[in-house]
């Protein structure tokens, strides 16, 4: 639905970021390890997005790189892995490590 957002970073913390685009503030959930890579507040930011809707919840997820967003979308296709679990995985592991674990079928990781 939304491919990306480009706007001004208004807020960033461990729970969310807010990006203002055309006088509208969008709340996004981002992987924890990407928070430090975001620009300072009041600076322009560009995030690839994933819009997720279920019965009683609508969420917008943001990613600095398109490959991370694509991997997130792949993860949520796995049975038992929802968007919050996928976001947690991406927020605590490097993408290359997750890819290696999947290819090696490393369930322990």
Short mmCIF file of C-alpha atoms in Angstrom, two decimals:
data_model
loop_
_atom_site.label_atom_id
_atom_site.label_comp_id
_atom_site.label_asym_id
_atom_site.label_seq_id
_atom_site.Cartn_x
_atom_site.Cartn_y
_atom_site.Cartn_z
CA UNK A 1 0.00 0.00 0.00
CA UNK A 2 2.70 2.49 1.04
CA UNK A 3 6.09 1.94 -0.60
CA UNK A 4 8.03 4.52 1.41
CA UNK A 5 7.75 7.72 3.42
CA UNK A 6 10.01 10.72 2.99
CA UNK A 7 9.57 13.48 5.52
CA UNK A 8 10.76 15.10 8.72
CA UNK A 9 11.64 12.92 11.70
CA UNK A 10 9.57 14.30 14.60
CA UNK A 11 10.04 11.61 17.26
CA UNK A 12 12.11 8.48 17.79
CA UNK A 13 12.23 6.14 20.74
CA UNK A 14 12.29 2.41 21.46
CA UNK A 15 8.54 2.12 20.81
CA UNK A 16 8.02 4.19 17.65
CA UNK A 17 9.17 6.85 15.27
CA UNK A 18 6.98 9.62 13.91
CA UNK A 19 7.57 11.06 10.46
CA UNK A 20 5.75 14.17 9.30
CA UNK A 21 4.80 14.09 5.64
CA UNK A 22 2.67 16.93 4.29
CA UNK A 23 1.41 17.99 7.75
CA UNK A 24 0.44 14.40 8.66
CA UNK A 25 2.37 12.49 11.32
CA UNK A 26 2.89 8.79 10.56
CA UNK A 27 3.72 6.44 13.45
CA UNK A 28 6.05 3.64 12.40
CA UNK A 29 7.55 0.69 14.21
CA UNK A 30 11.20 0.16 13.28
CA UNK A 31 13.78 -2.49 14.20
CA UNK A 32 15.54 -1.51 17.42
CA UNK A 33 19.03 -1.60 15.90
CA UNK A 34 18.01 0.94 13.25
CA UNK A 35 17.09 3.68 15.73
CA UNK A 36 20.70 4.81 16.07
CA UNK A 37 21.05 4.92 12.28
CA UNK A 38 18.17 7.39 11.89
CA UNK A 39 18.98 11.09 11.50
CA UNK A 40 18.54 13.64 14.26
CA UNK A 41 15.08 14.97 15.04
CA UNK A 42 13.77 17.65 12.67
CA UNK A 43 15.90 16.23 9.83
CA UNK A 44 14.67 14.58 6.65
CA UNK A 45 14.29 10.81 6.72
CA UNK A 46 13.43 8.19 4.10
CA UNK A 47 11.95 4.85 5.21
CA UNK A 48 10.68 1.89 3.22
CA UNK A 49 7.37 0.80 4.67
CA UNK A 50 5.13 -2.19 5.23
CA UNK A 51 1.45 -1.66 6.04
CA UNK A 52 -0.05 -4.44 8.15
CA UNK A 53 -3.70 -4.85 9.10
CA UNK A 54 -5.41 -7.53 11.14
CA UNK A 55 -8.82 -7.70 12.83
CA UNK A 56 -8.37 -4.95 15.39
CA UNK A 57 -4.94 -3.48 14.65
CA UNK A 58 -3.34 -1.44 11.92
CA UNK A 59 0.44 -0.95 11.95
CA UNK A 60 3.00 0.71 9.74
CA UNK A 61 6.56 -0.64 9.84
CA UNK A 62 9.60 1.31 8.65
CA UNK A 63 13.00 0.19 7.39
CA UNK A 64 16.09 2.11 6.33
CA UNK A 65 16.93 -0.35 3.54
CA UNK A 66 14.61 -2.00 1.06
CA UNK A 67 16.30 -5.39 1.57
CA UNK A 68 15.36 -5.29 5.27
CA UNK A 69 11.74 -4.54 4.43
CA UNK A 70 11.70 -7.36 1.90
CA UNK A 71 13.19 -9.78 4.42
CA UNK A 72 10.60 -8.68 7.00
CA UNK A 73 7.84 -9.44 4.48
CA UNK A 74 9.38 -12.86 3.87
CA UNK A 75 9.59 -13.59 7.61
CA UNK A 76 5.93 -12.84 8.25
CA UNK A 77 5.01 -15.45 5.66
CA UNK A 78 6.50 -18.13 7.93
CA UNK A 79 3.91 -19.90 10.05
CA UNK A 80 4.08 -18.66 13.63
CA UNK A 81 6.07 -15.51 12.82
CA UNK A 82 4.00 -12.36 13.08
CA UNK A 83 5.09 -8.82 12.32
CA UNK A 84 6.18 -8.02 15.87
CA UNK A 85 8.31 -11.18 16.07
CA UNK A 86 9.84 -10.41 12.68
CA UNK A 87 10.59 -6.85 13.80
CA UNK A 88 12.23 -8.16 16.98
CA UNK A 89 14.39 -10.58 14.99
CA UNK A 90 15.52 -7.83 12.63
CA UNK A 91 16.13 -5.51 15.57
CA UNK A 92 18.46 -7.87 17.41
CA UNK A 93 20.32 -9.70 14.65
CA UNK A 94 22.18 -8.56 11.57
CA UNK A 95 20.36 -9.39 8.35
CA UNK A 96 23.25 -11.53 7.08
CA UNK A 97 23.17 -13.62 10.28
CA UNK A 98 19.43 -14.23 9.94
CA UNK A 99 19.83 -15.21 6.29
CA UNK A 100 22.63 -17.61 7.18
CA UNK A 101 20.56 -19.17 9.97
CA UNK A 102 17.61 -19.68 7.61
CA UNK A 103 19.78 -21.27 4.94
CA UNK A 104 21.41 -23.54 7.53
CA UNK A 105 18.02 -24.27 9.13
CA UNK A 106 19.48 -23.16 12.45
CA UNK A 107 16.33 -23.36 14.57
CA UNK A 108 18.30 -22.66 17.74
CA UNK A 109 19.13 -19.11 16.62
#
